[in-house]
Amino acid sequence: MEYNSFSGVNVELAAATLSCIGDGVVSTDLLGKILYMNRTAGEIIGLEVEEVIGQDFEKIFVFYQADTFYQQDNPIDKVLKYDVTTGLLNNTVILPENCAPKYISATCSPVKNSNGNTIGAVAVLRDITRLKNLETEYRNEGNNLKTIFNNAPVGMLTFDEDYKVIQVNEAALHFVSSTKEQILGKSFGEGFGCVSSMEHSHGCGYGINCNHCELLKAAKYAITEGTATSNIELNKSFLIDHKVRNYWFRASITPIIVGDKKNVVVTLMDITERVNQEMMLIRSRDYCNNLIDQIPSLVWKTDKDFKWNYVNNVWRSFTGKSC
């Protein structure tokens, strides 16, 4: 049985009960001297119960601000002076001897007798170090993800359930030479100046070509079905500084849950230069083939394995065969 300065069967039962709970419990008299401390409180402070009985609470339990280690006012003093219930500031720690700082939360209240007179104070202490560490890890992870999002070399946006842009990174802003303030809260078509969205007074989603918009289709599919769409190629025309600029994107659309809200993350890789080069090669090939078709002689081409991959019109007319 834990030591305390009270006596009697009821007090012994109360002490036994308090020793079994997971929170630290410390009671004091009107002078702030410790009358009782359970085992959990002893584990929090790193002291045996017998070491603290009769000691001033403010000397045993010293509270600091975690960031600055500035010593805080002792809550028991406030309870006894003003007869109120109080607690600790956020990010409060104690510094147990030979132990790392511990984050602490506490509720401190006056203890009253049957006549309603205050006869002391009680503090219920909780070691919330693990929760604080998890909170810090979660915050750091969020900050890391935010940094990755903002500095990704590809355009990234987040849509809400109404398909409004709620996040956009610098790479995406670069496509349309715009600012976050000009895009956030707007639909993709309105924020990015999509030419198709300007075909209807209601904007994005209502234009003649909006029914064929693969981006909008994939975003709706992500919200309604929770299904991702990857590596689709999109052709978009944006009105930028009163000039139409044509882009090709490889896009991926992924559903996510933020809180209890459905969101969509969109990544846009600018492949305009590659597509333009491919189209130029196709046009060049078609032009050359057309020239060869005009040659009044038999012409054929083979690959490195000497397999035919092209014959001209004269060949087809003469032999009645193609490749």
Short mmCIF file of C-alpha atoms in Angstrom, two decimals:
data_model
loop_
_atom_site.label_atom_id
_atom_site.label_comp_id
_atom_site.label_asym_id
_atom_site.label_seq_id
_atom_site.Cartn_x
_atom_site.Cartn_y
_atom_site.Cartn_z
CA MET A 1 0.00 0.00 0.00
CA GLU A 2 1.31 3.47 -0.89
CA TYR A 3 2.24 5.78 1.96
CA ASN A 4 0.14 8.86 2.70
CA SER A 5 -0.45 11.08 5.70
CA PHE A 6 -4.17 10.26 5.93
CA SER A 7 -5.56 7.49 8.12
CA GLY A 8 -8.72 5.42 8.37
CA VAL A 9 -10.39 2.69 6.34
CA ASN A 10 -12.09 5.07 3.89
CA VAL A 11 -8.86 6.89 3.17
CA GLU A 12 -7.05 3.60 2.71
CA LEU A 13 -9.71 2.47 0.24
CA ALA A 14 -9.49 5.79 -1.62
CA ALA A 15 -5.70 5.54 -1.75
CA ALA A 16 -5.90 1.96 -3.05
CA THR A 17 -8.38 3.05 -5.72
CA LEU A 18 -6.28 6.01 -6.84
CA SER A 19 -3.17 3.84 -7.02
CA CYS A 20 -4.84 1.73 -9.71
CA ILE A 21 -5.72 4.48 -12.18
CA GLY A 22 -3.54 5.42 -15.12
CA ASP A 23 -3.33 9.14 -14.32
CA GLY A 24 -1.02 10.66 -11.76
CA VAL A 25 -2.85 12.03 -8.73
CA VAL A 26 -1.32 14.41 -6.19
CA SER A 27 -3.19 16.12 -3.32
CA THR A 28 -1.97 19.00 -1.16
CA ASP A 29 -3.05 20.90 1.91
CA LEU A 30 -3.89 24.60 1.96
CA LEU A 31 -0.18 25.46 2.06
CA GLY A 32 0.53 23.47 -1.08
CA LYS A 33 2.38 20.68 0.75
CA ILE A 34 1.93 17.22 -0.70
CA LEU A 35 -0.31 14.94 1.37
CA TYR A 36 -0.72 12.12 -1.14
CA MET A 37 0.80 10.97 -4.43
CA ASN A 38 -0.05 7.78 -6.29
CA ARG A 39 2.43 5.50 -8.01
CA THR A 40 1.68 6.84 -11.50
CA ALA A 41 2.55 10.40 -10.44
CA GLY A 42 5.78 9.06 -8.97
CA GLU A 43 6.64 7.39 -12.28
CA ILE A 44 5.97 10.66 -14.11
CA ILE A 45 8.24 12.72 -11.89
CA GLY A 46 10.82 9.96 -11.33
CA LEU A 47 10.60 9.97 -7.52
CA GLU A 48 9.43 7.51 -4.89
CA VAL A 49 6.22 8.40 -3.11
CA GLU A 50 7.93 8.52 0.28
CA GLU A 51 10.37 11.16 -1.00
CA VAL A 52 7.71 13.79 -1.69
CA ILE A 53 5.20 13.58 1.17
CA GLY A 54 5.31 16.85 3.09
CA GLN A 55 7.27 18.62 0.36
CA ASP A 56 6.01 21.74 -1.42
CA PHE A 57 4.22 20.80 -4.65
CA GLU A 58 5.87 23.69 -6.52
CA LYS A 59 9.35 22.38 -5.62
CA ILE A 60 8.64 18.81 -6.71
CA PHE A 61 6.57 19.57 -9.82
CA VAL A 62 8.22 22.36 -11.79
CA PHE A 63 6.66 23.05 -15.17
CA TYR A 64 8.39 24.57 -18.18
CA GLN A 65 7.44 25.73 -21.65
CA ALA A 66 8.83 23.11 -24.04
CA ASP A 67 10.21 25.52 -26.65
CA THR A 68 11.86 28.04 -24.35
CA PHE A 69 12.16 26.12 -21.06
CA TYR A 70 10.72 29.19 -19.42
CA GLN A 71 9.38 28.22 -15.99
CA GLN A 72 5.60 28.50 -15.70
CA ASP A 73 3.52 29.58 -12.74
CA ASN A 74 2.53 26.67 -10.57
CA PRO A 75 -1.15 25.78 -11.06
CA ILE A 76 -1.69 24.65 -7.46
CA ASP A 77 -0.90 28.18 -6.26
CA LYS A 78 -3.67 29.52 -8.51
CA VAL A 79 -6.14 26.90 -7.28
CA LEU A 80 -5.49 27.71 -3.63
CA LYS A 81 -5.43 31.48 -4.16
CA TYR A 82 -8.53 31.86 -6.32
CA ASP A 83 -10.44 28.65 -5.50
CA VAL A 84 -10.74 27.72 -9.21
CA THR A 85 -10.02 24.76 -11.44
CA THR A 86 -7.13 25.31 -13.80
CA GLY A 87 -4.66 23.48 -16.02
CA LEU A 88 -1.35 23.86 -17.83
CA LEU A 89 -0.43 25.72 -20.97
CA ASN A 90 0.00 23.78 -24.18
CA ASN A 91 3.47 22.26 -24.73
CA THR A 92 4.27 22.07 -21.01
CA VAL A 93 7.05 19.74 -19.87
CA ILE A 94 8.66 18.61 -16.66
CA LEU A 95 12.33 17.72 -16.36
CA PRO A 96 12.69 14.53 -14.33
CA GLU A 97 16.20 13.83 -13.05
CA ASN A 98 18.22 11.62 -15.41
CA CYS A 99 15.36 11.50 -17.88
CA ALA A 100 14.31 13.25 -21.05
CA PRO A 101 11.68 16.02 -20.77
CA LYS A 102 8.13 14.75 -20.50
CA TYR A 103 5.11 16.50 -21.93
CA ILE A 104 2.45 16.90 -19.28
CA SER A 105 -1.21 17.85 -19.18
CA ALA A 106 -2.95 18.48 -15.89
CA THR A 107 -6.23 19.41 -14.27
CA CYS A 108 -5.90 21.06 -10.88
CA SER A 109 -8.92 21.63 -8.65
CA PRO A 110 -9.76 22.67 -5.09
CA VAL A 111 -10.69 19.92 -2.61
CA LYS A 112 -13.70 20.77 -0.48
CA ASN A 113 -15.11 19.19 2.65
CA SER A 114 -18.76 18.38 3.31
CA ASN A 115 -19.38 22.02 4.31
CA GLY A 116 -18.07 23.29 0.97
CA ASN A 117 -14.92 24.73 2.47
CA THR A 118 -11.66 24.34 0.58
CA ILE A 119 -9.26 22.13 2.49
CA GLY A 120 -6.62 21.61 -0.16
CA ALA A 121 -6.01 20.95 -3.83
CA VAL A 122 -5.68 17.97 -6.14
CA ALA A 123 -3.77 17.68 -9.42
CA VAL A 124 -4.48 14.99 -12.00
CA LEU A 125 -1.41 14.62 -14.22
CA ARG A 126 -1.05 12.84 -17.54
CA ASP A 127 2.15 11.96 -19.36
CA ILE A 128 1.32 12.86 -22.97
CA THR A 129 4.85 12.56 -24.34
CA ARG A 130 3.93 9.74 -26.70
CA LEU A 131 0.97 11.68 -28.06
CA LYS A 132 3.10 14.79 -28.53
CA ASN A 133 5.76 12.78 -30.35
CA LEU A 134 3.12 11.33 -32.64
CA GLU A 135 1.72 14.81 -33.18
CA THR A 136 5.21 16.09 -34.07
CA GLU A 137 5.81 13.18 -36.45
CA TYR A 138 2.45 13.78 -38.10
CA ARG A 139 3.16 17.51 -38.43
CA ASN A 140 6.64 16.86 -39.82
CA GLU A 141 5.25 14.35 -42.29
CA GLY A 142 2.63 16.88 -43.36
CA ASN A 143 5.30 19.55 -43.78
CA ASN A 144 7.47 17.16 -45.79
CA LEU A 145 4.58 16.26 -48.08
CA LYS A 146 3.75 19.93 -48.48
CA THR A 147 7.36 20.69 -49.41
CA ILE A 148 7.39 17.85 -51.95
CA PHE A 149 4.09 19.05 -53.39
CA ASN A 150 5.21 22.67 -53.70
CA ASN A 151 8.61 21.86 -55.19
CA ALA A 152 7.72 18.94 -57.45
CA PRO A 153 9.04 19.41 -61.02
CA VAL A 154 5.62 18.47 -62.41
CA GLY A 155 2.40 20.43 -62.06
CA MET A 156 0.29 19.33 -59.10
CA LEU A 157 -3.21 20.40 -58.07
CA THR A 158 -5.79 19.28 -55.55
CA PHE A 159 -9.54 19.46 -56.26
CA ASP A 160 -12.30 19.33 -53.67
CA GLU A 161 -15.61 17.49 -54.12
CA ASP A 162 -16.92 20.39 -56.23
CA TYR A 163 -13.87 20.16 -58.51
CA LYS A 164 -12.54 23.49 -57.25
CA VAL A 165 -8.78 23.95 -56.95
CA ILE A 166 -7.76 24.00 -53.27
CA GLN A 167 -3.99 23.50 -53.75
CA VAL A 168 -1.65 24.25 -56.62
CA ASN A 169 2.14 24.14 -56.84
CA GLU A 170 4.61 26.42 -58.55
CA ALA A 171 5.15 24.14 -61.55
CA ALA A 172 1.44 24.21 -62.36
CA LEU A 173 1.30 27.98 -61.94
CA HIS A 174 4.18 28.28 -64.40
CA PHE A 175 2.05 26.76 -67.17
CA VAL A 176 -0.27 29.77 -67.18
CA SER A 177 2.01 32.44 -65.63
CA SER A 178 -0.50 32.88 -62.81
CA THR A 179 -0.58 33.17 -59.01
CA LYS A 180 -2.24 31.02 -56.38
CA GLU A 181 -4.68 33.78 -55.56
CA GLN A 182 -5.89 33.78 -59.16
CA ILE A 183 -6.52 30.03 -59.20
CA LEU A 184 -7.51 28.81 -55.72
CA GLY A 185 -11.24 28.34 -55.24
CA LYS A 186 -11.91 28.20 -58.97
CA SER A 187 -12.58 25.31 -61.32
CA PHE A 188 -9.65 24.05 -63.38
CA GLY A 189 -11.01 25.60 -66.59
CA GLU A 190 -11.70 28.97 -65.00
CA GLY A 191 -8.43 29.16 -63.07
CA PHE A 192 -6.23 28.05 -65.96
CA GLY A 193 -8.11 29.86 -68.69
CA CYS A 194 -9.13 26.72 -70.57
CA VAL A 195 -10.50 27.81 -73.94
CA SER A 196 -13.20 25.12 -73.90
CA SER A 197 -14.60 26.41 -70.60
CA MET A 198 -15.12 29.82 -72.20
CA GLU A 199 -17.57 28.40 -74.73
CA HIS A 200 -20.41 28.50 -72.19
CA SER A 201 -21.51 31.14 -69.71
CA HIS A 202 -21.48 28.56 -66.90
CA GLY A 203 -17.81 27.87 -67.52
CA CYS A 204 -15.83 24.70 -66.89
CA GLY A 205 -17.78 21.51 -67.60
CA TYR A 206 -20.43 23.14 -69.79
CA GLY A 207 -18.56 23.91 -73.00
CA ILE A 208 -19.12 21.93 -76.20
CA ASN A 209 -15.80 20.14 -75.82
CA CYS A 210 -16.07 19.68 -72.04
CA ASN A 211 -17.94 16.41 -72.53
CA HIS A 212 -14.76 15.03 -74.07
CA CYS A 213 -12.43 16.36 -71.35
CA GLU A 214 -10.50 13.35 -70.04
CA LEU A 215 -9.30 15.34 -67.02
CA LEU A 216 -12.83 16.19 -65.88
CA LYS A 217 -14.01 12.62 -66.52
CA ALA A 218 -11.14 11.17 -64.47
CA ALA A 219 -11.69 13.66 -61.62
CA LYS A 220 -15.40 12.76 -61.44
CA TYR A 221 -14.52 9.07 -61.53
CA ALA A 222 -12.05 9.56 -58.67
CA ILE A 223 -14.65 11.37 -56.52
CA THR A 224 -17.60 9.09 -57.22
CA GLU A 225 -15.85 5.71 -57.50
CA GLY A 226 -12.61 6.30 -55.59
CA THR A 227 -10.62 5.04 -58.58
CA ALA A 228 -7.35 6.46 -59.84
CA THR A 229 -6.51 7.11 -63.48
CA SER A 230 -2.88 7.12 -64.59
CA ASN A 231 -0.85 8.31 -67.56
CA ILE A 232 -3.57 9.72 -69.79
CA GLU A 233 -2.50 12.22 -72.43
CA LEU A 234 -4.45 15.48 -72.62
CA ASN A 235 -4.46 18.30 -75.09
CA LYS A 236 -5.40 21.62 -73.49
CA SER A 237 -5.51 25.16 -74.83
CA PHE A 238 -5.20 28.03 -72.35
CA LEU A 239 -5.82 31.72 -72.91
CA ILE A 240 -2.76 33.45 -71.49
CA ASP A 241 -2.22 37.19 -71.87
CA HIS A 242 -4.86 37.28 -74.62
CA LYS A 243 -3.04 34.56 -76.57
CA VAL A 244 -4.02 30.90 -76.94
CA ARG A 245 -1.25 28.54 -75.88
CA ASN A 246 -1.53 24.85 -76.65
CA TYR A 247 -0.27 22.20 -74.21
CA TRP A 248 -0.01 18.44 -74.13
CA PHE A 249 0.04 16.82 -70.69
CA ARG A 250 0.52 13.35 -69.31
CA ALA A 251 -1.84 13.33 -66.33
CA SER A 252 -2.55 11.11 -63.35
CA ILE A 253 -5.61 11.62 -61.17
CA THR A 254 -5.69 10.07 -57.69
CA PRO A 255 -8.49 10.14 -55.08
CA ILE A 256 -7.53 10.97 -51.48
CA ILE A 257 -9.41 11.53 -48.22
CA VAL A 258 -8.63 14.65 -46.16
CA GLY A 259 -10.49 14.53 -42.87
CA ASP A 260 -13.87 13.26 -43.99
CA LYS A 261 -13.74 15.01 -47.37
CA LYS A 262 -13.04 13.45 -50.76
CA ASN A 263 -10.31 15.22 -52.69
CA VAL A 264 -8.46 14.56 -55.94
CA VAL A 265 -4.75 15.03 -56.58
CA VAL A 266 -3.85 15.78 -60.20
CA THR A 267 -0.33 15.63 -61.60
CA LEU A 268 0.42 17.24 -64.95
CA MET A 269 3.64 16.53 -66.83
CA ASP A 270 4.25 18.87 -69.73
CA ILE A 271 4.95 16.67 -72.78
CA THR A 272 4.20 19.39 -75.33
CA GLU A 273 7.71 19.41 -76.80
CA ARG A 274 7.82 15.62 -77.16
CA VAL A 275 4.37 15.48 -78.79
CA ASN A 276 5.26 18.33 -81.16
CA GLN A 277 8.43 16.50 -82.17
CA GLU A 278 6.48 13.30 -82.76
CA MET A 279 3.93 15.15 -84.86
CA MET A 280 6.70 16.83 -86.84
CA LEU A 281 8.32 13.44 -87.53
CA ILE A 282 4.98 12.04 -88.65
CA ARG A 283 4.42 14.97 -90.98
CA SER A 284 7.95 14.59 -92.35
CA ARG A 285 7.43 10.87 -92.89
CA ASP A 286 4.12 11.44 -94.64
CA TYR A 287 5.68 14.16 -96.80
CA CYS A 288 8.57 11.92 -97.83
CA ASN A 289 6.24 9.00 -98.54
CA ASN A 290 4.09 11.27 -100.68
CA LEU A 291 7.14 12.35 -102.68
CA ILE A 292 8.23 8.75 -103.17
CA ASP A 293 4.73 7.84 -104.33
CA GLN A 294 5.15 10.33 -107.14
CA ILE A 295 8.33 8.70 -108.48
CA PRO A 296 7.51 6.83 -111.75
CA SER A 297 9.65 3.85 -110.76
CA LEU A 298 9.33 0.82 -108.49
CA VAL A 299 10.40 1.84 -104.97
CA TRP A 300 10.43 -0.24 -101.86
CA LYS A 301 12.11 -0.05 -98.44
CA THR A 302 13.25 -2.73 -96.03
CA ASP A 303 14.25 -2.77 -92.40
CA LYS A 304 17.60 -4.04 -91.14
CA ASP A 305 16.35 -7.62 -91.47
CA PHE A 306 15.46 -6.98 -95.11
CA LYS A 307 11.76 -7.17 -94.43
CA TRP A 308 9.67 -4.82 -96.55
CA ASN A 309 8.07 -1.98 -94.65
CA TYR A 310 7.14 0.30 -97.53
CA VAL A 311 6.32 0.16 -101.25
CA ASN A 312 5.21 3.06 -103.44
CA ASN A 313 2.11 3.41 -105.61
CA VAL A 314 3.91 2.30 -108.80
CA TRP A 315 4.97 -0.92 -107.06
CA ARG A 316 1.45 -1.61 -105.82
CA SER A 317 0.01 -0.89 -109.26
CA PHE A 318 2.59 -3.05 -111.05
CA THR A 319 2.52 -6.07 -108.71
CA GLY A 320 -0.91 -5.73 -107.16
CA LYS A 321 0.73 -6.26 -103.78
CA SER A 322 1.53 -4.11 -100.79
CA CYS A 323 3.83 -4.70 -97.80
#
